[in-house]
Tab-separated table of C-alpha atoms in Angstrom:
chain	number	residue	atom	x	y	z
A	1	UNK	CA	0.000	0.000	0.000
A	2	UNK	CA	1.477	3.135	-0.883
A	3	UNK	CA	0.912	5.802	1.779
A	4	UNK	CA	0.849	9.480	0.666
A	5	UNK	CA	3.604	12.087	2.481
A	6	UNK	CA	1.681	15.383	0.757
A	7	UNK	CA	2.638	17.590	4.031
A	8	UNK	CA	6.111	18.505	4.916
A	9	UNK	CA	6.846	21.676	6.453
A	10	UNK	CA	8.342	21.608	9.974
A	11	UNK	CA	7.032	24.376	12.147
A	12	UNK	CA	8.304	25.454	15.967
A	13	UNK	CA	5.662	27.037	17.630
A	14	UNK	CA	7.410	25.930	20.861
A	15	UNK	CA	9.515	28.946	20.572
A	16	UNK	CA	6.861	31.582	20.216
A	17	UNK	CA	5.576	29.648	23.253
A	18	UNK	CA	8.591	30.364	25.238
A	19	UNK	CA	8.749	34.075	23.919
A	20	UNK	CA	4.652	34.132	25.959
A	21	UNK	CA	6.140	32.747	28.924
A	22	UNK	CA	9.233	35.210	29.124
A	23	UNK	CA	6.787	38.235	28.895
A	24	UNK	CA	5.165	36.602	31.815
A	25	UNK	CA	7.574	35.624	33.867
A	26	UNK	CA	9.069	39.161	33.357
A	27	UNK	CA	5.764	40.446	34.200
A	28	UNK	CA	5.913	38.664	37.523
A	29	UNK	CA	9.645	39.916	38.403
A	30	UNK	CA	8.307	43.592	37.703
A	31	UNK	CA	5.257	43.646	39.766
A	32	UNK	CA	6.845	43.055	42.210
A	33	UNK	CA	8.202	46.772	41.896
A	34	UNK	CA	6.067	50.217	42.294
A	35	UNK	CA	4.878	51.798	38.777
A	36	UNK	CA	6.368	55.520	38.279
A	37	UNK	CA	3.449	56.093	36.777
A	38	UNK	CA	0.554	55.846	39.194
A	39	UNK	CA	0.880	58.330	42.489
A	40	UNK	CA	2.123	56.779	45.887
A	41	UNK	CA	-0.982	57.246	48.389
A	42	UNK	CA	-1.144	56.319	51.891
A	43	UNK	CA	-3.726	53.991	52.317
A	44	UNK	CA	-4.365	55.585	56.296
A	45	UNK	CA	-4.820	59.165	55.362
A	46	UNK	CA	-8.044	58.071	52.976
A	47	UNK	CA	-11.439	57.250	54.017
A	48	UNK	CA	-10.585	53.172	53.115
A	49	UNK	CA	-8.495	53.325	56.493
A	50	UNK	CA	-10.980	50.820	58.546
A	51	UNK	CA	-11.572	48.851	55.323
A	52	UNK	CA	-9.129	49.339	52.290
A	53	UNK	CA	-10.243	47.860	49.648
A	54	UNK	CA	-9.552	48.916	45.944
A	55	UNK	CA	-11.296	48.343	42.500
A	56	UNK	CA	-9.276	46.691	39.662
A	57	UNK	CA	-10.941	47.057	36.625
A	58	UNK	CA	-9.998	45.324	32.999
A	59	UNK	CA	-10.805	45.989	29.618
A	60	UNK	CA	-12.793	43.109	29.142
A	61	UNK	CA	-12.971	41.904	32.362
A	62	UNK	CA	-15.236	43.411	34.235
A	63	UNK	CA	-14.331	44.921	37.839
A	64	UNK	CA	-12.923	43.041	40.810
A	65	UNK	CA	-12.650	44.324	44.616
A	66	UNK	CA	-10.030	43.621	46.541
A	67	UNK	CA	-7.619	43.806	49.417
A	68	UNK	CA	-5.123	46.802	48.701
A	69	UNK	CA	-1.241	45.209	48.911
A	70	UNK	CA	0.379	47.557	51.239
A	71	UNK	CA	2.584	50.118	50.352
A	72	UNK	CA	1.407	49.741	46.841
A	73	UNK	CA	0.573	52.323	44.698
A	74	UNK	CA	-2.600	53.329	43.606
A	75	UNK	CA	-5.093	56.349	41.491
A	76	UNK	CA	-7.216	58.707	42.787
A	77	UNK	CA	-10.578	58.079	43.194
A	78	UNK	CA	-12.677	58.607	39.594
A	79	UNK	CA	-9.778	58.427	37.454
A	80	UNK	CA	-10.328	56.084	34.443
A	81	UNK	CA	-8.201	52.822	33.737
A	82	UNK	CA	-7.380	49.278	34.826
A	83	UNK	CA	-6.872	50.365	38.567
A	84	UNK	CA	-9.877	52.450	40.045
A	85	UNK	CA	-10.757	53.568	43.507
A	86	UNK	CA	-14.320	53.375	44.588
A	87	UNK	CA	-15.936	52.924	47.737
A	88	UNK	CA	-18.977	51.023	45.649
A	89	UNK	CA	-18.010	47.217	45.950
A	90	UNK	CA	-20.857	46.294	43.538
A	91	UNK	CA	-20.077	45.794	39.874
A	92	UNK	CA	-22.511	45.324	36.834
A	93	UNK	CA	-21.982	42.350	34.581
A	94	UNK	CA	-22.146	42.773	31.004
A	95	UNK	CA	-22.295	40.876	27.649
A	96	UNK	CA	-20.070	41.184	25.073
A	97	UNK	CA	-19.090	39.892	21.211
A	98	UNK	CA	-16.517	40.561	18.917
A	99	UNK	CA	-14.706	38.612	15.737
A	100	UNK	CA	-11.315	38.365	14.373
A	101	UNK	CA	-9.725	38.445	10.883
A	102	UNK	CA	-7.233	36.535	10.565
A	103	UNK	CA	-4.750	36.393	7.350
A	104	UNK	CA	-3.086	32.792	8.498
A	105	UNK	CA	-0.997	29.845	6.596
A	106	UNK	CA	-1.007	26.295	7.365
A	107	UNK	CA	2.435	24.456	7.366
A	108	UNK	CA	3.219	20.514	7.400
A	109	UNK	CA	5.802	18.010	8.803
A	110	UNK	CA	5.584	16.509	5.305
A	111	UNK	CA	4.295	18.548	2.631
A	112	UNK	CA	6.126	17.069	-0.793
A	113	UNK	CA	4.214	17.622	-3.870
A	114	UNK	CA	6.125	15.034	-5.629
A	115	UNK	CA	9.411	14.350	-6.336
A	116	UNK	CA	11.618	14.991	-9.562
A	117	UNK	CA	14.607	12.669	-10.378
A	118	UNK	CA	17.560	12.592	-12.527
A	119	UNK	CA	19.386	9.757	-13.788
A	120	UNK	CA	22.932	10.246	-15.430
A	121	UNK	CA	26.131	7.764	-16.170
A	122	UNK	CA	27.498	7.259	-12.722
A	123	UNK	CA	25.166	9.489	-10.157
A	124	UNK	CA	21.198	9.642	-9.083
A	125	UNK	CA	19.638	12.843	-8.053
A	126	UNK	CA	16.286	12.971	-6.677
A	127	UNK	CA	14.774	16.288	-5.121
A	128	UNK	CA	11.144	17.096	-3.296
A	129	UNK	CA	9.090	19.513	-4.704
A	130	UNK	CA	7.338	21.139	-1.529
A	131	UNK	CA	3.776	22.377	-1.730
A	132	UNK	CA	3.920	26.097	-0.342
A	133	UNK	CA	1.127	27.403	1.351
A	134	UNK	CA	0.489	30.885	1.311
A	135	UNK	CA	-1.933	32.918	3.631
A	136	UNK	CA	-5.590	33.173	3.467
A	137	UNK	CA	-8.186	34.459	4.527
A	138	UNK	CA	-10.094	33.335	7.835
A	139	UNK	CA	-12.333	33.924	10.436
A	140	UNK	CA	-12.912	33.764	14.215
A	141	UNK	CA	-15.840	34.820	16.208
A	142	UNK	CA	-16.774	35.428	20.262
A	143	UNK	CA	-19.186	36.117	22.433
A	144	UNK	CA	-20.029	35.345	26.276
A	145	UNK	CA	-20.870	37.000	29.624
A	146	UNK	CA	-18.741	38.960	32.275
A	147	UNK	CA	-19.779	38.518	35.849
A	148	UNK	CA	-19.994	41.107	38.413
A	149	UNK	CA	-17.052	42.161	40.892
A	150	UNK	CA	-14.605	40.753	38.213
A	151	UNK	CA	-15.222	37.085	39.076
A	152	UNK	CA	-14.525	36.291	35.734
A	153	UNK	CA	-16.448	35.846	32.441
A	154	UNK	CA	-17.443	32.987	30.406
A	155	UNK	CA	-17.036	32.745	26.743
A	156	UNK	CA	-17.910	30.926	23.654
A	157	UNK	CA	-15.195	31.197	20.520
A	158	UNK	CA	-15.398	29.533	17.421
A	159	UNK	CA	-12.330	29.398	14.757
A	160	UNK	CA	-12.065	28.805	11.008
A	161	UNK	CA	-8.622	27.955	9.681
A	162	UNK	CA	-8.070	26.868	6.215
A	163	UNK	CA	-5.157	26.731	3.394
A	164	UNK	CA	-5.445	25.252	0.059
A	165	UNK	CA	-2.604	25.317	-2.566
A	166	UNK	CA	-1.275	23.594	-5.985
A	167	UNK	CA	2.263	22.617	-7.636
A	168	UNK	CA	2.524	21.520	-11.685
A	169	UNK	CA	5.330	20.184	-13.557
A	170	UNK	CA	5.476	18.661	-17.124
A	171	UNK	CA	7.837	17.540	-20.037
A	172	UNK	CA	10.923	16.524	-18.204
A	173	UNK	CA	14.129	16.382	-19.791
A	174	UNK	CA	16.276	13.302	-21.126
A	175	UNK	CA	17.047	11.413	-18.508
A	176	UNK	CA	14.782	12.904	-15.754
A	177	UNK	CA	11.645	11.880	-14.437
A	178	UNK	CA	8.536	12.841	-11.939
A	179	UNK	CA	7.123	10.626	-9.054
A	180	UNK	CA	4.206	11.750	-6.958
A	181	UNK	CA	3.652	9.796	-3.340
A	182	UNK	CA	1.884	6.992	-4.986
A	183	UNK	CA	4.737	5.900	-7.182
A	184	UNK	CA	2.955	7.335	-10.700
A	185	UNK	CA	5.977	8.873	-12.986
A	186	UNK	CA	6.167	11.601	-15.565
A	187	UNK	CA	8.481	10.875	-18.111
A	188	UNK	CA	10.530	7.573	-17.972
A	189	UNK	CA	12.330	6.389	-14.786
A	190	UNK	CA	14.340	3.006	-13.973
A	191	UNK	CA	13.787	1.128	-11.321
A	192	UNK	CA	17.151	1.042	-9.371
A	193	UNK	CA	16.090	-1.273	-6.011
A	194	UNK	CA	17.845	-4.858	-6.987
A	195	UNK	CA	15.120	-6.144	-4.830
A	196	UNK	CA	12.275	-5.550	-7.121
A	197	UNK	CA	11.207	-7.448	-9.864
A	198	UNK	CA	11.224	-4.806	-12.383
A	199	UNK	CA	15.053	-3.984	-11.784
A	200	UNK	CA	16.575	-2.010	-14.575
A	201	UNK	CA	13.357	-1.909	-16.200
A	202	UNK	CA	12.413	1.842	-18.007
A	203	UNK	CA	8.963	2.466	-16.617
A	204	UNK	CA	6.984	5.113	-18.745
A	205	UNK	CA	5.049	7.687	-17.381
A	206	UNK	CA	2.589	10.306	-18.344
A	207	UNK	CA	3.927	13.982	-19.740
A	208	UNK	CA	2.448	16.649	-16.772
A	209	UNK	CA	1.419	16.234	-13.123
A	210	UNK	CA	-1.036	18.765	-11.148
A	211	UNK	CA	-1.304	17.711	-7.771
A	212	UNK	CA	-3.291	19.924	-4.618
A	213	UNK	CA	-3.651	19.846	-0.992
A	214	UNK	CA	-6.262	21.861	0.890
A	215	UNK	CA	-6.580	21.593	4.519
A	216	UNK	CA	-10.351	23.026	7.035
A	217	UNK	CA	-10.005	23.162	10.476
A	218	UNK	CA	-13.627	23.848	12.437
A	219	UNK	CA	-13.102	24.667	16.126
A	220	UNK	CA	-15.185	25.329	18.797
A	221	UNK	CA	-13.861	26.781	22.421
A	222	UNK	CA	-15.816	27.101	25.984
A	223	UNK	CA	-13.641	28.741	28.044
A	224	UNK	CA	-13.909	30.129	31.663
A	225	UNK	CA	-11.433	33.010	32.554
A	226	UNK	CA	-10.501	34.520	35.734
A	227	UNK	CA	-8.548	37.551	36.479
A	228	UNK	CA	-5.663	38.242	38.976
A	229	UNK	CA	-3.883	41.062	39.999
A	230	UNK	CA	-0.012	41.678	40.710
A	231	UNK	CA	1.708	44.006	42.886
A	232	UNK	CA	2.034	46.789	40.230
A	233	UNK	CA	-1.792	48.008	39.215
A	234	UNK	CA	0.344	48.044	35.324
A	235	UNK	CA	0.694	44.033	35.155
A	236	UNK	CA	-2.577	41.912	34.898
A	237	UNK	CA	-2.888	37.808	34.230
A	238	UNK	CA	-5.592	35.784	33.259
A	239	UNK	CA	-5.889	32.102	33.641
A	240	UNK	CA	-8.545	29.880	32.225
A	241	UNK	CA	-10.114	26.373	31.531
A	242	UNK	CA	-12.044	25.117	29.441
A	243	UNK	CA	-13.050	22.836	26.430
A	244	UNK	CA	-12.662	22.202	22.811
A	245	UNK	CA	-14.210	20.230	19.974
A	246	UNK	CA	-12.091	20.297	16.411
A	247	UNK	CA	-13.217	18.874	13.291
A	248	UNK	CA	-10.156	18.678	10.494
A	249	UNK	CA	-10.050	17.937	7.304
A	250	UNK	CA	-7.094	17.358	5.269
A	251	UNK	CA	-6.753	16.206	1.182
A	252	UNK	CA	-3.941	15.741	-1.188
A	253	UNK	CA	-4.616	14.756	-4.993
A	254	UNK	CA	-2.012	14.438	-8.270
A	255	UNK	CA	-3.693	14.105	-11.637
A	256	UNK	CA	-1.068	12.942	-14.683
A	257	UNK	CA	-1.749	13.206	-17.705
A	258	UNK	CA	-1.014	12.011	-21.581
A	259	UNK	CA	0.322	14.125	-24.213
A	260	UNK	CA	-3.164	14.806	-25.091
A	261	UNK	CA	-4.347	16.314	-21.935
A	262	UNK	CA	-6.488	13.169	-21.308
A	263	UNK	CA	-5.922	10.993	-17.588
A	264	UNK	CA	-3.278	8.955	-17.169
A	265	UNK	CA	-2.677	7.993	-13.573
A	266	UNK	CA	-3.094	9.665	-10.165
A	267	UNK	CA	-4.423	9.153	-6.576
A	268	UNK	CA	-5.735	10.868	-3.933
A	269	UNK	CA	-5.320	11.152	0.321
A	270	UNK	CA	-7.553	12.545	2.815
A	271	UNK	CA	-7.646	12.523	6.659
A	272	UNK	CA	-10.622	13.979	8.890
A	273	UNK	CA	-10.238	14.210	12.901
A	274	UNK	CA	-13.383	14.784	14.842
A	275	UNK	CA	-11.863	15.255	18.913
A	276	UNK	CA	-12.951	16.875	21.836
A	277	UNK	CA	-11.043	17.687	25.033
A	278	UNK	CA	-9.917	20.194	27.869
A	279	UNK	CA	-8.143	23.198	27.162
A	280	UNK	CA	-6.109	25.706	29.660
A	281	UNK	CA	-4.680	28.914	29.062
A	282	UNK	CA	-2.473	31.747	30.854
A	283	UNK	CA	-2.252	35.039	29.472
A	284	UNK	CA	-0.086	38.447	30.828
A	285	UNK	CA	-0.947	42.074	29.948
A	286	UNK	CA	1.373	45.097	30.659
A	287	UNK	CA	-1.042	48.603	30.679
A	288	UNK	CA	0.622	52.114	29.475
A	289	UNK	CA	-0.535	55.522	29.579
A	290	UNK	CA	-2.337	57.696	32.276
A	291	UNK	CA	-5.533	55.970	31.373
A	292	UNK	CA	-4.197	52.665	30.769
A	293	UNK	CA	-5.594	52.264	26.712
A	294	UNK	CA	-2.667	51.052	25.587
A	295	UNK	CA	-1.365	47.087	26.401
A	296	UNK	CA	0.834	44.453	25.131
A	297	UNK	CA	0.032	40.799	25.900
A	298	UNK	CA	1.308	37.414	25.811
A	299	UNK	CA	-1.199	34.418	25.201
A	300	UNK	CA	-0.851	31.059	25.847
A	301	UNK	CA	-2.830	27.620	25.272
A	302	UNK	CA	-2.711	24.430	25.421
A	303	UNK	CA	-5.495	21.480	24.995
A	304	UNK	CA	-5.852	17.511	24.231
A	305	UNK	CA	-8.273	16.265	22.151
A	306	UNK	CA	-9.372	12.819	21.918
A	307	UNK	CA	-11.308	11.265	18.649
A	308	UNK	CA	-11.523	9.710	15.767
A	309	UNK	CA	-8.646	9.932	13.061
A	310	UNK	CA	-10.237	8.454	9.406
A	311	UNK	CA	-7.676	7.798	6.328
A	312	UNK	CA	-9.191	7.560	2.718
A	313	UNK	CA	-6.837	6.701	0.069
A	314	UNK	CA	-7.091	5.716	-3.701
A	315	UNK	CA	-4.970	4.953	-6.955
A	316	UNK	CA	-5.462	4.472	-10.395
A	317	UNK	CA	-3.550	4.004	-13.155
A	318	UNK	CA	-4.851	3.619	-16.909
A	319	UNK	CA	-1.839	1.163	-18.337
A	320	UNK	CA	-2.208	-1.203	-17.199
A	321	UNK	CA	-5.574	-0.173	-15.693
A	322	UNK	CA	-5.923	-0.165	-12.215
A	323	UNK	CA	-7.581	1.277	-8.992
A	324	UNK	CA	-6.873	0.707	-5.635
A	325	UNK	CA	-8.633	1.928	-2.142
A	326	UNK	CA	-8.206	1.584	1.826
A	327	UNK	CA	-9.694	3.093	4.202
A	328	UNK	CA	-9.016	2.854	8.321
A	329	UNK	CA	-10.031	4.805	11.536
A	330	UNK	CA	-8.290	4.644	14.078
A	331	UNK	CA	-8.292	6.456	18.112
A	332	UNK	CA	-5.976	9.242	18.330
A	333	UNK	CA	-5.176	11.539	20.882
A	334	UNK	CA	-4.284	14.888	19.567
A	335	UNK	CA	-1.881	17.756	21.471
A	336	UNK	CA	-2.663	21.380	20.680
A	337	UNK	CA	-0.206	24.423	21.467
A	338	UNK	CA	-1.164	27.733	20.257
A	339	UNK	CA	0.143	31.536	21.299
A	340	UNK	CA	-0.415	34.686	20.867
A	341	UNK	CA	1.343	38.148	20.739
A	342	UNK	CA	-0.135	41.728	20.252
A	343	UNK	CA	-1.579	44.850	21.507
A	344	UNK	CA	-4.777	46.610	22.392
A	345	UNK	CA	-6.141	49.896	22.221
A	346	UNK	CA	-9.533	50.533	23.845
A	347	UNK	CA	-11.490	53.479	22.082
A	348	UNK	CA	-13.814	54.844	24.720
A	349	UNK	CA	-16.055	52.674	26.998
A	350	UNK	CA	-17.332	49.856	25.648
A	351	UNK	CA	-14.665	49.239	22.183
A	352	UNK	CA	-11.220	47.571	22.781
A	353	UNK	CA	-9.146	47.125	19.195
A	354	UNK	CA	-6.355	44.453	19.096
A	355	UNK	CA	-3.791	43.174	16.682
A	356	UNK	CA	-1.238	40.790	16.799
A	357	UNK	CA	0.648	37.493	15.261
A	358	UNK	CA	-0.589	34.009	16.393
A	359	UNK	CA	1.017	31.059	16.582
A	360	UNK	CA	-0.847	26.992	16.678
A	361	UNK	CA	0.301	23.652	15.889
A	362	UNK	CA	-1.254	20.083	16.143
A	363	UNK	CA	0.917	17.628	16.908
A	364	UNK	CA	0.769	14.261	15.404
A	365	UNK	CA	-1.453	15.619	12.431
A	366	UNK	CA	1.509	16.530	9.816
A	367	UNK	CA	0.116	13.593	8.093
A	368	UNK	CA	3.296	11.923	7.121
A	369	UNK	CA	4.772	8.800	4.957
A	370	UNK	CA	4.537	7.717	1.578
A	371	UNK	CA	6.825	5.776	-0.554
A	372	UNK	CA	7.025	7.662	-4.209
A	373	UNK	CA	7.565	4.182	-5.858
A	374	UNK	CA	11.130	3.727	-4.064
A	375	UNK	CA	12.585	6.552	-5.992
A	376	UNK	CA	11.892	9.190	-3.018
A	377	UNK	CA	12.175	8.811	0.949
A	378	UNK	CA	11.126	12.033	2.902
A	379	UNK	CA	12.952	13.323	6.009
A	380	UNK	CA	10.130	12.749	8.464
A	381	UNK	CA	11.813	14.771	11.307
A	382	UNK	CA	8.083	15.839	13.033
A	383	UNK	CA	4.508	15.195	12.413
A	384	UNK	CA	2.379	18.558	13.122
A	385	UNK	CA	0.003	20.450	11.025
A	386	UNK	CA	0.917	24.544	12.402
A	387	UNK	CA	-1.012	27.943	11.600
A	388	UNK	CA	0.499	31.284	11.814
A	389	UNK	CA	-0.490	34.403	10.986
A	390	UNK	CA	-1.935	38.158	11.992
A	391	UNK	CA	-5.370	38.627	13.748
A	392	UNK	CA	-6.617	41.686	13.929
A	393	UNK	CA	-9.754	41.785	16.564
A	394	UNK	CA	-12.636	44.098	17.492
A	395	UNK	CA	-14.581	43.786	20.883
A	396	UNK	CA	-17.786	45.481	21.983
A	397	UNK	CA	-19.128	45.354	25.613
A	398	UNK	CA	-22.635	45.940	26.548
């Protein structure tokens, strides 16, 4: 059975993922130090001397009440931002929605188009023809429920990802030949294993390949998120925990054909995972400015999904004719990293604007292997299926 290796493209997200945590973990060495930019009171000399308490406040969060750290710095009473002052200790909950555009490329572990040979007197070259995907267009969409006091909010997300793209070759030169993963040829080749029973025999091929691989990822997230505060009103975190169900769908196809255009041989690959499973996430904001509109953050998940993994795959070949077809499903438990790094800019009282790079990869989804009839073996050095690319993210509260 030949196996089809249509994805190779080796991505480290696990670097991006580091880059989150040292924002974070430099987050946590700062707090720990007063901000120059919000006034030293003394706690004593106000009227929250029997009872201090003070009101942190996030775009997007909601409010939460507190005990005041001592010696910490905080704002006036009335002034607008992540850290207020207010003898109130109620706080009203709130809806809210928002989307994201996001311009995003898939990559793969093993992503070879097909491979393109050439046989001289005394040497054998072979080289893999990669399919590059470019970015595309996608979408992602929010909306849930902030409770009061800042005790956290609730939220629903769902995610499109998707990345299609194409490679062609035809009329290959004397002595040089094209193999796609299923072992069909363009142009004549010789079969070089002395194990095979067609060693040293020419084996003729069609005149032009087109192959294609396309990949859909559906994803659904319920996540709750709660808020914590460091020393320094500047620094907030965020964790979270939650669930997520993923449907993905992968295909690969090569068409070759005659010198008249018509079929000659070809095959085609697909893979679709259906998992669901939990899902955690940390995420650090730094605030700047008087009024705190400006931030930076640092995102990061992780999750591990559990389902089923189905393989389709087909060949057929016109001389002699022949068609060929498995399919299998099999139990698969799926890892998921994913990051994110940007900034936000909220635009009055209810509007926050954010924009950014992300950063996800599915491990053990690269869909790798294939044997491109003996002539071809691909460095299989990871198996994950990766996105990256800007978001760019409005959010309304009401």
């Amino acid at each position: 059975m030949a196996v089809t290796q249509f994805m190779k493209r080796y991505s480290q997200p696990t670097v991006w993922l580091l880059a989150a945590a040292f924002l974070v973990a430099g987050g946590a060495i700062h707090a720990q130090q007063p901000s120059d930019a919000s006034p030293s009171v003394d706690v004593s000399e106000t009227h929250f001397r029997d009872a201090p308490e003070f009101r942190a406040t996030f775009p997007g969060m909601g409010s939460r009440t507190d005990n005041w750290p001592e010696g910490a710095p905080i704002q006036e009473e009335g002034s607008v931002g992540y850290c207020q002052i207010c003898a109130d200790s109620e706080c009203e909950a709130d809806f809210f929605v928002g989307a994201d555009y996001l311009f995003v490329r898939p990559h793969f572990s093993e992503a070879v188009a097909f491979a393109q040979g050439t046989l001289g007197a005394s040497s054998f070259d072979v080289v893999g023809r990669d399919l590059d995907f470019g970015y595309d267009s996608s979408l992602r969409a929010f909306a849930g429920y902030r409770f009061g006091n800042g005790d956290g909010e609730l939220r629903f997300t769902f995610w499109h990802l998707s990345g299609e793209t194409s490679a062609d070759a035809a009329n290959p030169g004397a002595g040089q030949f094209i193999v796609d993963p299923f072992g069909n040829v363009v142009g004549t080749a010789i079969v070089l294993d002395p194990n095979s029973a067609l060693f040293g025999t020419p084996i003729v091929g069609g005149e032009a390949i087109h192959t294609e691989a396309r990949v859909d990822a559906n994803i659904c997230d319920l996540d709750f998120a709660v808020p914590w505060v460091a020393h320094n009103p500047n620094w907030t975190f965020l964790t979270s925990i939650g669930i997520r169900v993923a449907d993905i769908d992968q295909f690969y196809e090569s068409v070759i054909v005659d010198g008249a255009g018509d079929f000659f041989s070809g095959g085609d690959f697909s893979v679709d995972f259906i998992g669901v499973g939990p899902r955690v996430g940390l995420e650090s904001r730094r605030y700047f400015g008087d009024n705190r509109r400006l931030s930076l953050f640092a995102k990061a998940h992780g999750a591990l999904l559990v389902g089923d993994y189905d393989v389709r795959f087909s060949q057929t070949t016109t001389a002699p004719p022949f068609q060929a077809s498995q399919t299998s499903t099999a139990a698969r438990t799926i890892p998921v990293t994913e990051t994110e790094l940007g900034a936000t800019c909220r635009i009055g009282d209810s509007f926050n604007l954010s924009t950014g790079w992300l950063f996800q990869a599915w491990y053990d989804m690269g869909t790798s292997g294939g044997k491109f009839g003996g002539f071809f073996s691909g460095a299989d050095d990871a198996n994950i299926m990766s996105f990256d690319g800007l978001f760019v993210r409005g959010e309304f509260g009401f």
